[in-house]
Amino acid sequence: MKYVIVGGVAGGATAAARLRRLDEECEIILFEKGDHISYANCGLPYFIGDVISEKKSLLLQTPISFGNRYDVDVRVKNEVVDIDTENKTVNVKNLLNGKEYQEKFDKLILSPGAQPIIPPLVGIKSERIFTLRNVSDTDRIKLQAVTQFNQLKEVVVIGAGFIGLEMVENLHALGYHITVIEKARQVMPNVDSSIAAAVQKELKNHNVTLLLNHEVKSFETEADRIRIDVGKVQKIEADFVILSIGVKANTKLAEAAGLAIGQHGIQVNEYLQTSNSDIYALGDAIEFPHPLSGIPYCNFLAGPANRQARICADNLVLENKIKYNGSVATAIAKIFNLTVGSTGLSERYLQQHNIDYLTSITHPFSHATYYPGAKQMTIKINFSPESGQLLGAQVVGEEGVDKRLDLLASVVSRQGNIFDLIDIEHAYAPPYSSAKDPVAYAGYVAENILTKRVVPMQWHELKAILAQNNWQDEYFLLDVRSAMEVKNGMIEGAVNYPVDELREFVDDIPQDKKIIVYCAVGMRGYIASRILMQSGFNQVYNLSGGYKTYQLMKN
Amino acid sequence: MKYVIVGGVAGGATAAARLRRLDEECEIILFEKGDHISYANCGLPYFIGDVISEKKSLLLQTPISFGNRYDVDVRVKNEVVDIDTENKTVNVKNLLNGKEYQEKFDKLILSPGAQPIIPPLVGIKSERIFTLRNVSDTDRIKLQAVTQFNQLKEVVVIGAGFIGLEMVENLHALGYHITVIEKARQVMPNVDSSIAAAVQKELKNHNVTLLLNHEVKSFETEADRIRIDVGKVQKIEADFVILSIGVKANTKLAEAAGLAIGQHGIQVNEYLQTSNSDIYALGDAIEFPHPLSGIPYCNFLAGPANRQARICADNLVLENKIKYNGSVATAIAKIFNLTVGSTGLSERYLQQHNIDYLTSITHPFSHATYYPGAKQMTIKINFSPESGQLLGAQVVGEEGVDKRLDLLASVVSRQGNIFDLIDIEHAYAPPYSSAKDPVAYAGYVAENILTKRVVPMQWHELKAILAQNNWQDEYFLLDVRSAMEVKNGMIEGAVNYPVDELREFVDDIPQDKKIIVYCAVGMRGYIASRILMQSGFNQVYNLSGGYKTYQLMKN
């Protein structure tokens, strides 16, 4: 059996290694148009920022070492330019000498990856505009950022997605001031605004300038700088620009070969087989239905690509035995001192696709508060109002975020519900968690919402109410924090009755109004809600995430 | 409705709070024989070690603040001494004035906890022997350790369970030399020897003396010291002794009331109802079947107690609506720089109960090795040889251990299998994980074992083989590490062919012998196994956990 693999970065190399472990006899040829295979592409921003000091640590395998270990014919600088599905051959261009040649295959694996989106703007073709995708890009950026003379010490990063913000952190480490230009009203379009707001605060704390809701019109490159025209404000000057507005699947080769292409990427079945049964595909180039919504998308993530590579190899050798279940797009990033991540469907996605949901925001601590170093995190979960199915979750904080995100992702991806969050058995000792872990806590709050023991009000709902004239005719805003906490500020128009004294003052609260209760994070507001709801008040709302979320979001 | 709760530490207080949130009208009386309710008992060792500097941070609620918030009649220093199930009353002794009185109940919740086991040894009644269970114990130990004159600066800790070792760390922080005396051949009887060995190494690195396989015979207290007789060696002298050989459920009150008691604790049904339908019980005092083995046990853990408290309250108000699923005994501890934890069934438990299992040991890194700070951990999993069900898991390492343990626990507790480990979708960026997370890696290795793509050999099996004379007549021991690694030592009698060159030398390996392959941790050994198994070798074994595990365990 002769396998030909197109693309040797992560997915292609992993598939080759697994093929060999399963079948010592087969022939495997791995084509890669770049210089390197199996390199650490997720580490590239950190090499630029000198967090990773040695380039060789990014190159996990050389073509030779990989070839030796797995008995694979690795051909870098060789680009597959054409697939002849009828004769089962590929045309390959040797990029070193420009010559083309043919290679036969019995089975073909496509792992061509994705490429940065480059908008057709005036001045976009500039040696001062960089995209980051591979080792060569990294070398170019590093050369510019570290070695070249950069008079302004200014960089503009266009696009505030995960990669863009990782670049912000790493260029900041090199001493640059950074301006981030983002088309959306927030950074990180994958997460909801209340989570993004925490990231924005962290960026501002590190002196990063944010131009949200801004679009670049054009670029103008001069000898020692580049000017970026964003229309509304004056032109920004920078030493160079990082363009990271997203990537698109490399589908050209597959399309030319007549394989079925979806809206975003190469179409595959659950065995990762393309519309041609001898050709499999994996990684950034494929689209696959989201397990929850059923809507195909490209996830552009390394974890799923790794999983797919192994499944591809297994299905080739064992004849379609393993099904790929899809990915719920679990992603994480370190942004200065924060960790932020998401899994499943965001509020924005749910709204766009008319999927009903409820939301809960909590601010639990990473471990027992009495043990040193506990940090408050924010967990936002979206869940079905009927079944309680967990549709999505987002977490931001300084410690223990990755752990909670992984647990939440495990429930989202097995299509579990909020009761599963409660039932997760956590390893607890004071340095690691609390007797009630943040994930369980999020589940308990959601359970109370789902069973209507408490009615949440979201920060934007309260904001809309308070923007009305005479809102006090209809609503009574009740702050149940302690007198001490209230001294440092409360929401305008609120009345303070600390929760521990609330029962004494129940008669002072107007029975004919809707009561909006809030505390610092939502816990005491919930207790107060319970007291009021059982004391004859029919419409009681508890501010989700409390004063903490409202303060962060109100502007 | 009038609820009476016996015991106000963790479970009792949580149940009271939940009862109140569900029912604003009911009467709740909370009896606690000690001085404090709802305190942070898991934090007590850290207060002794000054890691937690303020005692008040341990006292999460005072009786008054708790009573105010939840409208609960909290009675500390009041001990329930008798239950009259017929008349539905309790007899209560006021420990301040010694007077007894009666209190009626409609429903009773028992949360009496557990107490330290104190063996009937000569000299055990000494003011220099301490157990640690509550705030008063903590005060006594702290007074002794910090304030008293301790000439020797020596402490003996008897019992090397989780609490004992937490005390070792905290007394070490106060400048004591510590000798640990443990009856078993290893520390931490809950984990298997290969995991315990890493902890033992860490203890020795901190100058802790370990007397494993030793039993205390007697104590002799003098004016300024205590002598501990352990038979085999000379008497040990210490300033004081921490006795932490375990706890037992407080079942006396329940037993006297005629409630059904099991082998270890109060028996309850899945609604946490005792044999008397008006009496519920929770926490350390109850036993409950292990979800995997079906065998009742007491788990003595805070997380499950918290869960049970809420379930109890819900079932009292909502009439047995919520089932308790039991706990798979997920536990974790920080021991100096190490984190060690376990979930599910250990190898020892599986052997004792004649449950078939396979084992796999892996040594993955906590995050991408090219990103700074990655630490190697050890994951040991036990799984069913038929179904692949994950029966238990243990993890030890310096970073990211708690995250992996929680994920493993979630699979164990929902009775998932090793394929579920592979399918977990991890949040990956270089600071947090690898494209193939340690949990997925453990799953992949287990899959290869289960599908017989590789046959593991455990360290003790190899040790037994190498102890035989003439083992080389039957076996060929093949080291597939690089020439560089081999320079620092290899297993005696092994022959070195680096994996990347193995295909060239296959003919040099004897076809008529059983081949035992090893590398540093097992990964290259697996690749080599695959090469050999597909080259006509019928009996090939890969050393589980590789040289790393073998070196740690061979002595």
PDB file of C-alpha atoms in Angstrom, chain A residues 119-283:
ATOM      1  CA  PRO A 119      -7.716  42.002   2.516  1.00  0.00           C
ATOM      2  CA  PRO A 120      -7.350  43.839  -0.832  1.00  0.00           C
ATOM      3  CA  LEU A 121      -6.495  47.208   0.704  1.00  0.00           C
ATOM      4  CA  VAL A 122      -4.398  49.957  -0.828  1.00  0.00           C
ATOM      5  CA  GLY A 123      -0.820  49.513   0.295  1.00  0.00           C
ATOM      6  CA  ILE A 124      -1.313  45.995   1.659  1.00  0.00           C
ATOM      7  CA  LYS A 125       1.725  44.740  -0.255  1.00  0.00           C
ATOM      8  CA  SER A 126       4.322  46.166   2.068  1.00  0.00           C
ATOM      9  CA  GLU A 127       7.481  44.714   3.545  1.00  0.00           C
ATOM     10  CA  ARG A 128       6.302  46.273   6.805  1.00  0.00           C
ATOM     11  CA  ILE A 129       3.114  44.184   6.988  1.00  0.00           C
ATOM     12  CA  PHE A 130       3.517  40.676   8.338  1.00  0.00           C
ATOM     13  CA  THR A 131       1.302  37.677   8.753  1.00  0.00           C
ATOM     14  CA  LEU A 132       2.246  34.794  11.035  1.00  0.00           C
ATOM     15  CA  ARG A 133       1.671  31.256   9.942  1.00  0.00           C
ATOM     16  CA  ASN A 134       4.919  29.336   9.678  1.00  0.00           C
ATOM     17  CA  VAL A 135       8.594  29.320  10.647  1.00  0.00           C
ATOM     18  CA  SER A 136       9.609  31.547   7.734  1.00  0.00           C
ATOM     19  CA  ASP A 137       7.006  34.172   8.735  1.00  0.00           C
ATOM     20  CA  THR A 138       8.370  33.987  12.250  1.00  0.00           C
ATOM     21  CA  ASP A 139      11.927  34.542  11.077  1.00  0.00           C
ATOM     22  CA  ARG A 140      10.841  37.579   9.073  1.00  0.00           C
ATOM     23  CA  ILE A 141       8.929  39.128  11.976  1.00  0.00           C
ATOM     24  CA  LYS A 142      11.713  38.404  14.418  1.00  0.00           C
ATOM     25  CA  LEU A 143      14.273  39.933  12.089  1.00  0.00           C
ATOM     26  CA  GLN A 144      12.136  43.063  11.783  1.00  0.00           C
ATOM     27  CA  ALA A 145      11.221  43.320  15.452  1.00  0.00           C
ATOM     28  CA  VAL A 146      14.590  42.568  16.987  1.00  0.00           C
ATOM     29  CA  THR A 147      17.296  43.328  14.467  1.00  0.00           C
ATOM     30  CA  GLN A 148      15.976  46.161  12.316  1.00  0.00           C
ATOM     31  CA  PHE A 149      16.062  49.771  13.344  1.00  0.00           C
ATOM     32  CA  ASN A 150      12.582  50.595  14.613  1.00  0.00           C
ATOM     33  CA  GLN A 151      12.520  54.266  15.384  1.00  0.00           C
ATOM     34  CA  LEU A 152       8.988  54.529  16.711  1.00  0.00           C
ATOM     35  CA  LYS A 153       8.857  51.402  18.857  1.00  0.00           C
ATOM     36  CA  GLU A 154       5.263  51.195  17.715  1.00  0.00           C
ATOM     37  CA  VAL A 155       3.450  48.199  16.273  1.00  0.00           C
ATOM     38  CA  VAL A 156      -0.087  47.953  14.975  1.00  0.00           C
ATOM     39  CA  VAL A 157      -1.790  44.583  15.328  1.00  0.00           C
ATOM     40  CA  ILE A 158      -4.837  44.252  13.095  1.00  0.00           C
ATOM     41  CA  GLY A 159      -7.318  41.707  14.381  1.00  0.00           C
ATOM     42  CA  ALA A 160      -7.823  40.902  18.073  1.00  0.00           C
ATOM     43  CA  GLY A 161      -8.326  37.168  17.855  1.00  0.00           C
ATOM     44  CA  PHE A 162      -6.285  34.632  19.798  1.00  0.00           C
ATOM     45  CA  ILE A 163      -3.161  34.865  17.605  1.00  0.00           C
ATOM     46  CA  GLY A 164      -3.331  38.645  17.360  1.00  0.00           C
ATOM     47  CA  LEU A 165      -3.444  39.002  21.128  1.00  0.00           C
ATOM     48  CA  GLU A 166      -0.672  36.464  21.652  1.00  0.00           C
ATOM     49  CA  MET A 167       1.406  38.636  19.331  1.00  0.00           C
ATOM     50  CA  VAL A 168       0.470  41.717  21.391  1.00  0.00           C
ATOM     51  CA  GLU A 169       1.816  40.089  24.528  1.00  0.00           C
ATOM     52  CA  ASN A 170       5.022  38.967  22.853  1.00  0.00           C
ATOM     53  CA  LEU A 171       5.751  42.262  21.096  1.00  0.00           C
ATOM     54  CA  HIS A 172       5.025  44.052  24.373  1.00  0.00           C
ATOM     55  CA  ALA A 173       7.691  41.835  25.927  1.00  0.00           C
ATOM     56  CA  LEU A 174      10.123  43.176  23.330  1.00  0.00           C
ATOM     57  CA  GLY A 175       9.401  46.727  24.453  1.00  0.00           C
ATOM     58  CA  TYR A 176       6.917  47.871  21.818  1.00  0.00           C
ATOM     59  CA  HIS A 177       3.851  49.981  22.347  1.00  0.00           C
ATOM     60  CA  ILE A 178       1.007  48.295  20.543  1.00  0.00           C
ATOM     61  CA  THR A 179      -2.184  49.552  18.987  1.00  0.00           C
ATOM     62  CA  VAL A 180      -4.786  46.905  18.289  1.00  0.00           C
ATOM     63  CA  ILE A 181      -7.290  47.612  15.530  1.00  0.00           C
ATOM     64  CA  GLU A 182     -10.363  45.415  15.566  1.00  0.00           C
ATOM     65  CA  LYS A 183     -13.460  45.629  13.380  1.00  0.00           C
ATOM     66  CA  ALA A 184     -15.766  44.247  16.084  1.00  0.00           C
ATOM     67  CA  ARG A 185     -16.863  46.139  19.164  1.00  0.00           C
ATOM     68  CA  GLN A 186     -14.748  43.851  21.341  1.00  0.00           C
ATOM     69  CA  VAL A 187     -11.597  41.788  21.301  1.00  0.00           C
ATOM     70  CA  MET A 188     -11.849  38.028  20.786  1.00  0.00           C
ATOM     71  CA  PRO A 189     -14.958  37.575  18.695  1.00  0.00           C
ATOM     72  CA  ASN A 190     -15.205  33.956  19.937  1.00  0.00           C
ATOM     73  CA  VAL A 191     -16.148  35.045  23.447  1.00  0.00           C
ATOM     74  CA  ASP A 192     -19.028  37.153  24.698  1.00  0.00           C
ATOM     75  CA  SER A 193     -18.640  40.789  25.623  1.00  0.00           C
ATOM     76  CA  SER A 194     -18.614  40.302  29.392  1.00  0.00           C
ATOM     77  CA  ILE A 195     -15.618  37.982  29.084  1.00  0.00           C
ATOM     78  CA  ALA A 196     -13.902  40.105  26.439  1.00  0.00           C
ATOM     79  CA  ALA A 197     -14.254  43.126  28.742  1.00  0.00           C
ATOM     80  CA  ALA A 198     -11.903  41.505  31.256  1.00  0.00           C
ATOM     81  CA  VAL A 199      -9.341  40.954  28.514  1.00  0.00           C
ATOM     82  CA  GLN A 200      -9.692  44.532  27.319  1.00  0.00           C
ATOM     83  CA  LYS A 201      -9.048  45.755  30.850  1.00  0.00           C
ATOM     84  CA  GLU A 202      -5.923  43.624  31.044  1.00  0.00           C
ATOM     85  CA  LEU A 203      -4.663  44.972  27.715  1.00  0.00           C
ATOM     86  CA  LYS A 204      -5.222  48.553  28.846  1.00  0.00           C
ATOM     87  CA  ASN A 205      -3.406  47.778  32.102  1.00  0.00           C
ATOM     88  CA  HIS A 206      -0.411  46.919  29.938  1.00  0.00           C
ATOM     89  CA  ASN A 207      -0.655  50.189  28.034  1.00  0.00           C
ATOM     90  CA  VAL A 208      -2.041  48.616  24.876  1.00  0.00           C
ATOM     91  CA  THR A 209      -4.183  50.997  22.805  1.00  0.00           C
ATOM     92  CA  LEU A 210      -7.435  49.450  21.641  1.00  0.00           C
ATOM     93  CA  LEU A 211      -9.253  50.734  18.576  1.00  0.00           C
ATOM     94  CA  LEU A 212     -12.379  48.610  18.617  1.00  0.00           C
ATOM     95  CA  ASN A 213     -15.102  49.072  16.036  1.00  0.00           C
ATOM     96  CA  HIS A 214     -12.434  50.398  13.664  1.00  0.00           C
ATOM     97  CA  GLU A 215     -11.519  49.284  10.170  1.00  0.00           C
ATOM     98  CA  VAL A 216      -8.308  49.893   8.312  1.00  0.00           C
ATOM     99  CA  LYS A 217      -8.820  51.808   5.064  1.00  0.00           C
ATOM    100  CA  SER A 218      -5.316  51.779   3.614  1.00  0.00           C
ATOM    101  CA  PHE A 219      -1.595  51.607   4.298  1.00  0.00           C
ATOM    102  CA  GLU A 220       1.222  53.875   3.252  1.00  0.00           C
ATOM    103  CA  THR A 221       4.765  52.559   3.579  1.00  0.00           C
ATOM    104  CA  GLU A 222       7.719  54.878   3.916  1.00  0.00           C
ATOM    105  CA  ALA A 223      11.411  54.233   4.275  1.00  0.00           C
ATOM    106  CA  ASP A 224      11.361  53.887   8.041  1.00  0.00           C
ATOM    107  CA  ARG A 225       7.690  53.496   8.941  1.00  0.00           C
ATOM    108  CA  ILE A 226       4.189  52.578   7.864  1.00  0.00           C
ATOM    109  CA  ARG A 227       1.059  54.734   8.130  1.00  0.00           C
ATOM    110  CA  ILE A 228      -2.267  53.071   8.815  1.00  0.00           C
ATOM    111  CA  ASP A 229      -5.411  54.951   7.842  1.00  0.00           C
ATOM    112  CA  VAL A 230      -8.382  53.981  10.020  1.00  0.00           C
ATOM    113  CA  GLY A 231     -10.660  56.739   8.790  1.00  0.00           C
ATOM    114  CA  LYS A 232     -12.158  58.186  11.923  1.00  0.00           C
ATOM    115  CA  VAL A 233      -8.963  59.134  13.733  1.00  0.00           C
ATOM    116  CA  GLN A 234      -5.736  60.507  12.457  1.00  0.00           C
ATOM    117  CA  LYS A 235      -3.354  58.157  10.694  1.00  0.00           C
ATOM    118  CA  ILE A 236      -1.411  55.866  12.969  1.00  0.00           C
ATOM    119  CA  GLU A 237       2.297  55.467  12.466  1.00  0.00           C
ATOM    120  CA  ALA A 238       4.126  52.293  13.313  1.00  0.00           C
ATOM    121  CA  ASP A 239       7.360  50.529  12.632  1.00  0.00           C
ATOM    122  CA  PHE A 240       5.453  47.561  11.297  1.00  0.00           C
ATOM    123  CA  VAL A 241       2.081  45.866  11.229  1.00  0.00           C
ATOM    124  CA  ILE A 242       0.960  42.396  12.226  1.00  0.00           C
ATOM    125  CA  LEU A 243      -2.060  41.366  10.187  1.00  0.00           C
ATOM    126  CA  SER A 244      -4.061  38.652  11.921  1.00  0.00           C
ATOM    127  CA  ILE A 245      -7.672  39.014  10.888  1.00  0.00           C
ATOM    128  CA  GLY A 246      -8.114  35.293  10.449  1.00  0.00           C
ATOM    129  CA  VAL A 247      -7.259  32.396   8.182  1.00  0.00           C
ATOM    130  CA  LYS A 248      -9.032  30.492   5.454  1.00  0.00           C
ATOM    131  CA  ALA A 249      -8.829  26.829   4.566  1.00  0.00           C
ATOM    132  CA  ASN A 250      -6.530  25.865   1.691  1.00  0.00           C
ATOM    133  CA  THR A 251      -9.064  24.208  -0.583  1.00  0.00           C
ATOM    134  CA  LYS A 252      -7.626  25.064  -4.000  1.00  0.00           C
ATOM    135  CA  LEU A 253      -5.904  21.752  -4.648  1.00  0.00           C
ATOM    136  CA  ALA A 254      -8.933  19.762  -3.488  1.00  0.00           C
ATOM    137  CA  GLU A 255     -11.297  21.908  -5.505  1.00  0.00           C
ATOM    138  CA  ALA A 256      -9.248  21.535  -8.683  1.00  0.00           C
ATOM    139  CA  ALA A 257      -9.349  17.775  -8.162  1.00  0.00           C
ATOM    140  CA  GLY A 258     -13.133  17.908  -8.131  1.00  0.00           C
ATOM    141  CA  LEU A 259     -13.540  17.061  -4.442  1.00  0.00           C
ATOM    142  CA  ALA A 260     -16.643  18.405  -2.706  1.00  0.00           C
ATOM    143  CA  ILE A 261     -15.981  21.718  -0.972  1.00  0.00           C
ATOM    144  CA  GLY A 262     -18.364  23.193   1.603  1.00  0.00           C
ATOM    145  CA  GLN A 263     -18.878  26.789   2.564  1.00  0.00           C
ATOM    146  CA  HIS A 264     -15.598  26.987   4.388  1.00  0.00           C
ATOM    147  CA  GLY A 265     -13.445  23.948   3.757  1.00  0.00           C
ATOM    148  CA  ILE A 266     -13.066  20.502   2.243  1.00  0.00           C
ATOM    149  CA  GLN A 267     -16.069  18.315   2.966  1.00  0.00           C
ATOM    150  CA  VAL A 268     -15.432  14.990   4.692  1.00  0.00           C
ATOM    151  CA  ASN A 269     -17.658  12.280   6.122  1.00  0.00           C
ATOM    152  CA  GLU A 270     -17.427  11.041   9.705  1.00  0.00           C
ATOM    153  CA  TYR A 271     -14.463   8.852   8.708  1.00  0.00           C
ATOM    154  CA  LEU A 272     -12.707  11.968   7.380  1.00  0.00           C
ATOM    155  CA  GLN A 273     -13.060  10.686   3.840  1.00  0.00           C
ATOM    156  CA  THR A 274     -13.583  13.271   1.094  1.00  0.00           C
ATOM    157  CA  SER A 275     -16.081  12.834  -1.734  1.00  0.00           C
ATOM    158  CA  ASN A 276     -13.431  10.577  -3.315  1.00  0.00           C
ATOM    159  CA  SER A 277     -13.187   7.425  -1.221  1.00  0.00           C
ATOM    160  CA  ASP A 278      -9.410   7.093  -1.819  1.00  0.00           C
ATOM    161  CA  ILE A 279      -8.724  10.581  -0.495  1.00  0.00           C
ATOM    162  CA  TYR A 280      -8.936  11.594   3.165  1.00  0.00           C
ATOM    163  CA  ALA A 281      -8.507  15.086   4.544  1.00  0.00           C
ATOM    164  CA  LEU A 282      -7.863  16.597   7.964  1.00  0.00           C
ATOM    165  CA  GLY A 283      -6.813  19.669   9.888  1.00  0.00           C
TER     166      GLY A 283
END
